[in-house]
Coordinates of C-alpha atoms and ligand atoms in Angstrom, one line a residue:
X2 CA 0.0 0.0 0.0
X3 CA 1.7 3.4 -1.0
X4 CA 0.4 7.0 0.3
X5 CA 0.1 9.4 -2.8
X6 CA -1.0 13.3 -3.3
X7 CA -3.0 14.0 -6.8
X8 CA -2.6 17.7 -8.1
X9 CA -5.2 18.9 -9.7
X10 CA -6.9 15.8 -7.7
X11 CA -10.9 16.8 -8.4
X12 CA -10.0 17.2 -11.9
X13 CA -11.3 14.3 -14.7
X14 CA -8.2 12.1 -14.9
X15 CA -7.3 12.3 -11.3
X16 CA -10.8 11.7 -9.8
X17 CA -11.1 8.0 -11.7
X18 CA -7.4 7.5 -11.1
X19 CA -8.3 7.8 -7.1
X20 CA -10.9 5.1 -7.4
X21 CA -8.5 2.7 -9.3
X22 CA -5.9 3.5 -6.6
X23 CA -8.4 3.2 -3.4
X24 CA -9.9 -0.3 -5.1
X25 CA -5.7 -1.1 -5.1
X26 CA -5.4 -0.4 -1.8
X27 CA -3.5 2.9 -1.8
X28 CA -4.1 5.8 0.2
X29 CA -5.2 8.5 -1.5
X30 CA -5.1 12.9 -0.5
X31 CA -6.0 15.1 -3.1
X32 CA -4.7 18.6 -3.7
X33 CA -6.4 20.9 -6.2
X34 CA -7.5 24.9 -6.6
X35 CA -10.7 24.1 -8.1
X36 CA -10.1 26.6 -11.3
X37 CA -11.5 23.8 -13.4
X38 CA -13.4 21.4 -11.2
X39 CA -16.3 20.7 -8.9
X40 CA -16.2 21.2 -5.2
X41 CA -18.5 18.5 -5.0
X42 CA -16.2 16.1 -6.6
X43 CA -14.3 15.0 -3.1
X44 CA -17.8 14.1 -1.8
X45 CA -19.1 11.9 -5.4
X46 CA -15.9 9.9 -4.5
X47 CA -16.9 9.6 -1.3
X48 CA -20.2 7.7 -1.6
X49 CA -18.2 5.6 -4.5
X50 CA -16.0 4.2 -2.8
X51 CA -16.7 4.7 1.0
X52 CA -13.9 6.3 1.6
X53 CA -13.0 10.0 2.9
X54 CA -10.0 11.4 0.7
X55 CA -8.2 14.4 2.2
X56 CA -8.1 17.3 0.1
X57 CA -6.2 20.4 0.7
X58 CA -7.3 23.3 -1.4
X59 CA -4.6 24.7 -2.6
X60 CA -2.2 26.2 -5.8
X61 CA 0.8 23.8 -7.0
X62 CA 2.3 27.2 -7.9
X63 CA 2.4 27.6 -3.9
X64 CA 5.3 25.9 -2.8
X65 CA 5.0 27.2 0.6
X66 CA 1.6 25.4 0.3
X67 CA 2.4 22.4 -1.1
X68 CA 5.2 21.7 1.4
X69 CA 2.8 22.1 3.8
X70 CA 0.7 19.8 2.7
X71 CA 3.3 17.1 2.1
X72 CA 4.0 17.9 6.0
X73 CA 0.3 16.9 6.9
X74 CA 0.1 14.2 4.8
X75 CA 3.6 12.5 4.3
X76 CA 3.5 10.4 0.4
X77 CA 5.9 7.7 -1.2
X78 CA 4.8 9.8 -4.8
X79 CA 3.3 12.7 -5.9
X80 CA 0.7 11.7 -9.4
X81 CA 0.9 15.5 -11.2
X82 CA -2.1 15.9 -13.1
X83 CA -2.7 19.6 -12.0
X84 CA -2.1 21.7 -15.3
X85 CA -4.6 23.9 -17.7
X86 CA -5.2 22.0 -21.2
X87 CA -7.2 23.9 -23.5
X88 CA -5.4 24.2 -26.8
X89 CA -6.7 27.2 -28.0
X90 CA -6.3 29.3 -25.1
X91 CA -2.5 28.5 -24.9
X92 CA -2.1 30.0 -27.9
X93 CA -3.8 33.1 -26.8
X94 CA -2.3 33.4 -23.5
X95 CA 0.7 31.5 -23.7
X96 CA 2.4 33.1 -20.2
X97 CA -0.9 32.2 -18.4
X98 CA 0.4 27.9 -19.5
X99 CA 3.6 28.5 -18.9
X100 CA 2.8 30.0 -15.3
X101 CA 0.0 27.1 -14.7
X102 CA 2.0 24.0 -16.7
X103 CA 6.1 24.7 -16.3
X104 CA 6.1 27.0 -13.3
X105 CA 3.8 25.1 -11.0
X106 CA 5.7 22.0 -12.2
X107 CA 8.9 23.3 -10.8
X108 CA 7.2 25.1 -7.5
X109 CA 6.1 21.3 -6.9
X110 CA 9.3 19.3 -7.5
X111 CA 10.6 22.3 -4.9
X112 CA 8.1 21.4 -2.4
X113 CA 8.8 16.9 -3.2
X114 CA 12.6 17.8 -2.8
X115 CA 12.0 20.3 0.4
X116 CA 9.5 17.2 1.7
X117 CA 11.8 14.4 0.6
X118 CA 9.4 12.5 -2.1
X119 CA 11.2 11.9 -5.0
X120 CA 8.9 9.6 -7.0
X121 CA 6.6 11.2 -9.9
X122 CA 3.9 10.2 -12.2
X123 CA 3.7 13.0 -14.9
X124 CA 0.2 13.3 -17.5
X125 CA 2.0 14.0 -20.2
X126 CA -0.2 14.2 -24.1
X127 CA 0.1 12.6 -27.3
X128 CA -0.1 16.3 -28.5
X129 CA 3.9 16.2 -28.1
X130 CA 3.8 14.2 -31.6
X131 CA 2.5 17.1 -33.5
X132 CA 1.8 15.1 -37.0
X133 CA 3.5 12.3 -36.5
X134 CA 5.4 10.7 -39.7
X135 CA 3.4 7.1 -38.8
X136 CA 1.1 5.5 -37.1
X137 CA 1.1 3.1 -34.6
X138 CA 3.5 6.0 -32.7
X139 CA 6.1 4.7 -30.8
X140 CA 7.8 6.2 -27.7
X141 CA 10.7 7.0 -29.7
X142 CA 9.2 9.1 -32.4
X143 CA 10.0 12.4 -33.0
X144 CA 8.7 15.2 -30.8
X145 CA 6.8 18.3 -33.1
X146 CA 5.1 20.2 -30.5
X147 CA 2.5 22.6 -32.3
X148 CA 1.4 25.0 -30.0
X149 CA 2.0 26.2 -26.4
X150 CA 0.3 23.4 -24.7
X151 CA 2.4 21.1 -26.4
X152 CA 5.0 22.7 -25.6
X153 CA 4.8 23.1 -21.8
X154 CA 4.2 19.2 -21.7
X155 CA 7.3 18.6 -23.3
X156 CA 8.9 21.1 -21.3
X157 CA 7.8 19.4 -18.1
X158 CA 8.7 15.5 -19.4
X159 CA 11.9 17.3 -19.8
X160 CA 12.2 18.2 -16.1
X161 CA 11.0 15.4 -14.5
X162 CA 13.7 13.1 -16.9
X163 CA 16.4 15.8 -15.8
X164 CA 16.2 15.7 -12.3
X165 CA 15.7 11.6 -12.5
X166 CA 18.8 11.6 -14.5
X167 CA 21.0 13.8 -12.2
X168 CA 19.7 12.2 -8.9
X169 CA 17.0 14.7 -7.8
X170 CA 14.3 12.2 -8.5
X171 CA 14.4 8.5 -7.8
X172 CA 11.9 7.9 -10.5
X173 CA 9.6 9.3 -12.9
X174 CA 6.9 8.2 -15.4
X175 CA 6.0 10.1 -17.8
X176 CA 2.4 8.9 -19.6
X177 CA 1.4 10.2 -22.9
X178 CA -2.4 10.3 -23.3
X179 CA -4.1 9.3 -26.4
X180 CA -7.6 10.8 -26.4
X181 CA -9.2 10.1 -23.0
X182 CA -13.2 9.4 -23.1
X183 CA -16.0 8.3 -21.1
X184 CA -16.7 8.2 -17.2
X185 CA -17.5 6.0 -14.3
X186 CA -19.8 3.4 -15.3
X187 CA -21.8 4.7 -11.6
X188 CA -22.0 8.2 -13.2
X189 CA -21.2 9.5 -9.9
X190 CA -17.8 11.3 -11.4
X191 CA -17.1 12.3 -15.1
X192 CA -16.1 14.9 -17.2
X193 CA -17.6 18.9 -16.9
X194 CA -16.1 20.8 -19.6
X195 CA -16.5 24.6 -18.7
X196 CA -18.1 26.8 -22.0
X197 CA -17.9 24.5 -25.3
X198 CA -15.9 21.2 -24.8
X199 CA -13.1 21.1 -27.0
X200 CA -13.4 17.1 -27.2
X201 CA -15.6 15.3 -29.3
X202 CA -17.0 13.2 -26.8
X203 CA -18.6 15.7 -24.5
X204 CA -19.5 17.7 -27.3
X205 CA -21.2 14.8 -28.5
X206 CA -22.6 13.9 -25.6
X207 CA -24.4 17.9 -25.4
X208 CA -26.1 17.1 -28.6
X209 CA -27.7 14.3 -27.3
X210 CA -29.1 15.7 -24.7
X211 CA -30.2 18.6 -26.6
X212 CA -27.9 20.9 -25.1
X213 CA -26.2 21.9 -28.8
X214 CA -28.0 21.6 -32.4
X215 CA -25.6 19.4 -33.8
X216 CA -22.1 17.8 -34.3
X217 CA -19.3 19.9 -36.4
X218 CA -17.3 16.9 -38.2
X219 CA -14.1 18.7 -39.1
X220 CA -13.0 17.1 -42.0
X221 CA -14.4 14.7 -44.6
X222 CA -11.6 14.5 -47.0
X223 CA -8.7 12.6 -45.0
X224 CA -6.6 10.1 -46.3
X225 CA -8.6 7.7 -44.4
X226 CA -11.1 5.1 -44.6
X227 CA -14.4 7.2 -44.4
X228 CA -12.3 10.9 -44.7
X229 CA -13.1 11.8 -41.5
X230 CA -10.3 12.4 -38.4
X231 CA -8.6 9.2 -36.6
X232 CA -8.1 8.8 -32.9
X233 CA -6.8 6.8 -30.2
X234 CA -9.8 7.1 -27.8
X235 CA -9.3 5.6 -24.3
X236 CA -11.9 5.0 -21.7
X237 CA -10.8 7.1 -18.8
X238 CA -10.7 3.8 -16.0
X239 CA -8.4 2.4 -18.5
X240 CA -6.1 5.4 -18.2
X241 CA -7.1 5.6 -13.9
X242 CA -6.0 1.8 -14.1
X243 CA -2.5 2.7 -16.2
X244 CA -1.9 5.4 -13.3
X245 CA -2.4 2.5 -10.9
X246 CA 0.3 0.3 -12.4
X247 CA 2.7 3.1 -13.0
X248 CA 3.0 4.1 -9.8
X249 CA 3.3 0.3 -8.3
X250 CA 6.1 0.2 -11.0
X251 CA 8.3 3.6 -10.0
X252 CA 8.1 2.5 -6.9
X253 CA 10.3 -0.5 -7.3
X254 CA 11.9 0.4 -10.0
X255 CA 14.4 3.7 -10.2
X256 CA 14.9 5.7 -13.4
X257 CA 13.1 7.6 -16.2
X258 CA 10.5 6.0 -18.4
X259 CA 7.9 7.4 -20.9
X260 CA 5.2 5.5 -22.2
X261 CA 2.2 5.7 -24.5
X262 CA -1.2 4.9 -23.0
X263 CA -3.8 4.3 -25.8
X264 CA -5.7 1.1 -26.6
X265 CA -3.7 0.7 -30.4
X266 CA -6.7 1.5 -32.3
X267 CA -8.0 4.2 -34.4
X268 CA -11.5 5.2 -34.7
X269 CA -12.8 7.7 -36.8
X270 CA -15.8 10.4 -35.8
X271 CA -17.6 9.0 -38.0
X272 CA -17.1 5.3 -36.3
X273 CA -17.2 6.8 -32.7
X274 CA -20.9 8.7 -33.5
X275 CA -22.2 5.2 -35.1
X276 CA -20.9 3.9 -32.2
X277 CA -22.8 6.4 -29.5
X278 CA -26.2 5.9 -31.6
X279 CA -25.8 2.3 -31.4
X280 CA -25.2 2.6 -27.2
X281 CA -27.4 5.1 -26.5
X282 CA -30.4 5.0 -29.1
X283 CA -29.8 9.1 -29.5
X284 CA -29.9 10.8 -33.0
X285 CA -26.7 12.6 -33.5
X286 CA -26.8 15.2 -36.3
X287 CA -24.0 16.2 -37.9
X288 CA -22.6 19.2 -39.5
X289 CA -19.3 18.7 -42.1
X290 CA -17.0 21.6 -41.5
X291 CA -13.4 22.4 -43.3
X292 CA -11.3 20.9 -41.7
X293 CA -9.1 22.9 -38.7
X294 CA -5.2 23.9 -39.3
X295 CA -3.0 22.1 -37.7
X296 CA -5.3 19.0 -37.1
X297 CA -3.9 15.5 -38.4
X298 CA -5.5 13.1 -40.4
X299 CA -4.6 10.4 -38.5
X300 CA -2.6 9.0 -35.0
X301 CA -2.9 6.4 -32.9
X302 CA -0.7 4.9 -30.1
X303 CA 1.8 1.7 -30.0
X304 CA 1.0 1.1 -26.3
X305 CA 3.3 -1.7 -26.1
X306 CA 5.8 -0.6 -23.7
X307 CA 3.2 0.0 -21.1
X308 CA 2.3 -3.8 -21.1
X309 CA 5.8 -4.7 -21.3
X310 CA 7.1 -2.0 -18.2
X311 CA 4.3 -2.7 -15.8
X312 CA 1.8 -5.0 -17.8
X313 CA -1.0 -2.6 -18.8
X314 CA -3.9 -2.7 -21.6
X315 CA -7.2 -1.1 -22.3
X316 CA -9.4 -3.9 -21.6
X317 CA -12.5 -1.2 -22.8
X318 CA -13.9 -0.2 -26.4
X319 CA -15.7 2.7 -27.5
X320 CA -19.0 1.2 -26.8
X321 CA -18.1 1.3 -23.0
X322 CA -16.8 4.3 -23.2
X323 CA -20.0 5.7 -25.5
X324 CA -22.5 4.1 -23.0
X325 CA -20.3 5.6 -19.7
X326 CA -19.7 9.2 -21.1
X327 CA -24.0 9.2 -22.1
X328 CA -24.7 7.9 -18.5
X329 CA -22.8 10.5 -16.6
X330 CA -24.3 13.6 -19.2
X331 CA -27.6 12.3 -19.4
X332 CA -27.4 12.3 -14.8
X333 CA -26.3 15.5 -15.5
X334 CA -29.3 17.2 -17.9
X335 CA -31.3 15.0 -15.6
X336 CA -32.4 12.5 -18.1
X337 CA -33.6 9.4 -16.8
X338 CA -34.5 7.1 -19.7
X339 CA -31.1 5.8 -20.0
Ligands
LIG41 N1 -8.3 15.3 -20.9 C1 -7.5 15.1 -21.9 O1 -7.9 15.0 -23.1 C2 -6.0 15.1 -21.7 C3 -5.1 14.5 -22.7 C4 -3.8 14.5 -22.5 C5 -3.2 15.0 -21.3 N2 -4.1 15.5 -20.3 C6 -3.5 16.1 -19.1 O2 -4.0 15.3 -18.0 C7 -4.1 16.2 -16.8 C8 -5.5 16.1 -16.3 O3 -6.4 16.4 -17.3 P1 -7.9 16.5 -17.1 O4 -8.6 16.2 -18.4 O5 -8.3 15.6 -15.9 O6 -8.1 18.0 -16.7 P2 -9.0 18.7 -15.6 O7 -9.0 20.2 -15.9 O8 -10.3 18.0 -15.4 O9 -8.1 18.5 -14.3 C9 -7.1 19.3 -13.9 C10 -7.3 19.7 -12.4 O10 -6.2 20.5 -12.0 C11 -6.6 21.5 -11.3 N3 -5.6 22.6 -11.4 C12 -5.2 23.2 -12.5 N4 -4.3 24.1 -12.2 C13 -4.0 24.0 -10.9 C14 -3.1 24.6 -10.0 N5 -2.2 25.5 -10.4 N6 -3.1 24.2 -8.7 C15 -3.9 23.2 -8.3 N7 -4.8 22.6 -9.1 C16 -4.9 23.0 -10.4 C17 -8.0 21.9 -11.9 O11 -8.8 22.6 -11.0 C18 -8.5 20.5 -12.2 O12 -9.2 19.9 -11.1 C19 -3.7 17.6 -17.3 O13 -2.3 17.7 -17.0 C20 -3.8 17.5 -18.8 O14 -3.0 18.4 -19.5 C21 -5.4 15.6 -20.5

């Protein structure tokens, strides 16, 4: 059993990685300034799993407060999921990412090193890729960060490899993100976008419930097999579950690692809205748009080195992950028919 703080802890990712850690036995204290999450999320978890988390409300740019907090609640490893995401806006306020993302990064290694926890599990995104020469991507592909978001990502692999490298940190993993989707099959935790969802799941998932008119498909003229857009999608326990194993597996094991965490597969929108019709017996209308600069026709994840590092695999497919992200939206618009 290993103690463990979550930044960013209420957030999406980190609120299903503290159930796959609690059902694993860990003990879990979340850490998080609520600038993009519930308040109520510490309590959902709660009546999930029957367990009280600690949180401590608080800014990972704080390293005052985050030492503090490491005092209270002393950890074997920090999981660092606290960061802002949202594409566009780190393009138009790129000092506002690098402040949230590579600053509060380094204020928290400050506050491990200060507390003496030198173990780190880093969300890192498949957005480091850019447009990648080939799919399946492996680990070693090139890097072609495309915008700021990337960018601070890489920045902060970077770090985290750094200080393993020269002895600061005993171990880090860094895991690259394909595209994470779905909830809790309890709906009692899920993803809230704030203002319109940049993914295509919760956007999709407001059009069923009536919430937005209809579906913008960007792109019908890819190189692929119906022309629309490929992803990796990945149910979000799959990814809580990854978490799990990666932690068990820095904790024995010292050094640097980066791995992909995807299920291998690419579906295209077009495939993932058949697929939500088919789980949820909604009418998803579309609308074909031109598609957006900089997107990619194409990528999906070689997730082999997770299962050979610590022996992890999506064991979910996108009608889990269809059926879980309509469950959680349709609690939320307080439709019951589901
Ligand atoms: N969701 C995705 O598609 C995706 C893909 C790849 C990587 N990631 C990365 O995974 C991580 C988690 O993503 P998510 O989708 O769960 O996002 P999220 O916004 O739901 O969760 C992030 C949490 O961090 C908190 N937070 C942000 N800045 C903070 C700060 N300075 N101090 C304390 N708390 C802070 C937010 O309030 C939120 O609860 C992020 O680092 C994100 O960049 C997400």
């Amino acid at each position: 059993m290993a103690r463990v703080l979550l930044t960013g802890g209420a957030g999406y990712i980190a609120s299903h990685t503290a159930v796959a850690l609690t059902e694993r036995g860990h003990a879990v204290f979340l850490l998080d300034n609520f600038c993009n999450s519930a308040r109520d999320v510490p309590e959902r978890l709660r009546r999930l799993t029957g367990r009280t988390f600690a949180v401590i409300e608080a800014d990972v740019r704080d390293a005052v407060a985050v030492s503090a907090a490491l005092a209270a609640f002393p950890v074997d490893a920090v999981i660092h999921f606290a960061a802002l995401k949202a594409v566009g806006e780190s393009e138009t306020n790129p000092l506002l990412y690098y402040d949230y993302n590579i600053i509060g990064t380094i204020r928290l290694l400050e506050a491990m090193q200060a507390r003496d926890v030198h173990r780190i599990v880093f969300s890192s995104s498949a957005t480091v890729y850019g447009q990648p020469d080939v799919s399946p991507i492996q680990e070693n592909a090139p890097t072609r960060v495309q915008n700021i978001y990337g960018r601070t990502k890489l920045v902060m692999e970077d770090l985290c490899a750094d200080l393993a490298r020269t002895g600061v940190l005993k171990a880090v993993a860094n895991l690259r993100y394909f595209n994470p989707a779905g909830a809790h099959p309890s709906a009692m935790i899920g993803e809230t976008p704030t203002g319109v969802p940049n993914n295509l799941m919760p956007y999709m998932t407001q059009v069923a419930t009536g919430e937005r008119p209809y579906l913008n498909v960007f792109g019908n003229d890819y190189e692929t097999p119906d022309g629309t857009g490929v992803r990796d999608y990945i149910h979000v326990m799959d990814l809580a579950e990854a978490h799990a194993l990666a932690l068990e597996h820095i904790l024995d094991n010292d050094g640097a690692l980066t791995v992909n965490l995807g299920t291998g597969t690419g579906i295209s929108v077009l495939e993932m809205v058949r697929a939500f019709e088919s789980a949820t017996g909604r009418k998803i209308p579309l609308n074909f748009a031109p598609r957006r600069p900089g997107d990619v026709a194409s990528y999906y994840a070689d997730p082999s080195l997770a299962a050979q590092k610590f022996g992890w695999k999506a064991n979910r497919d996108v009608n889990d992950m269809c059926r879980d992200a309509w469950r959680w939206q349709a609690k939320r618009a307080g439709i019951n028919d589901v």
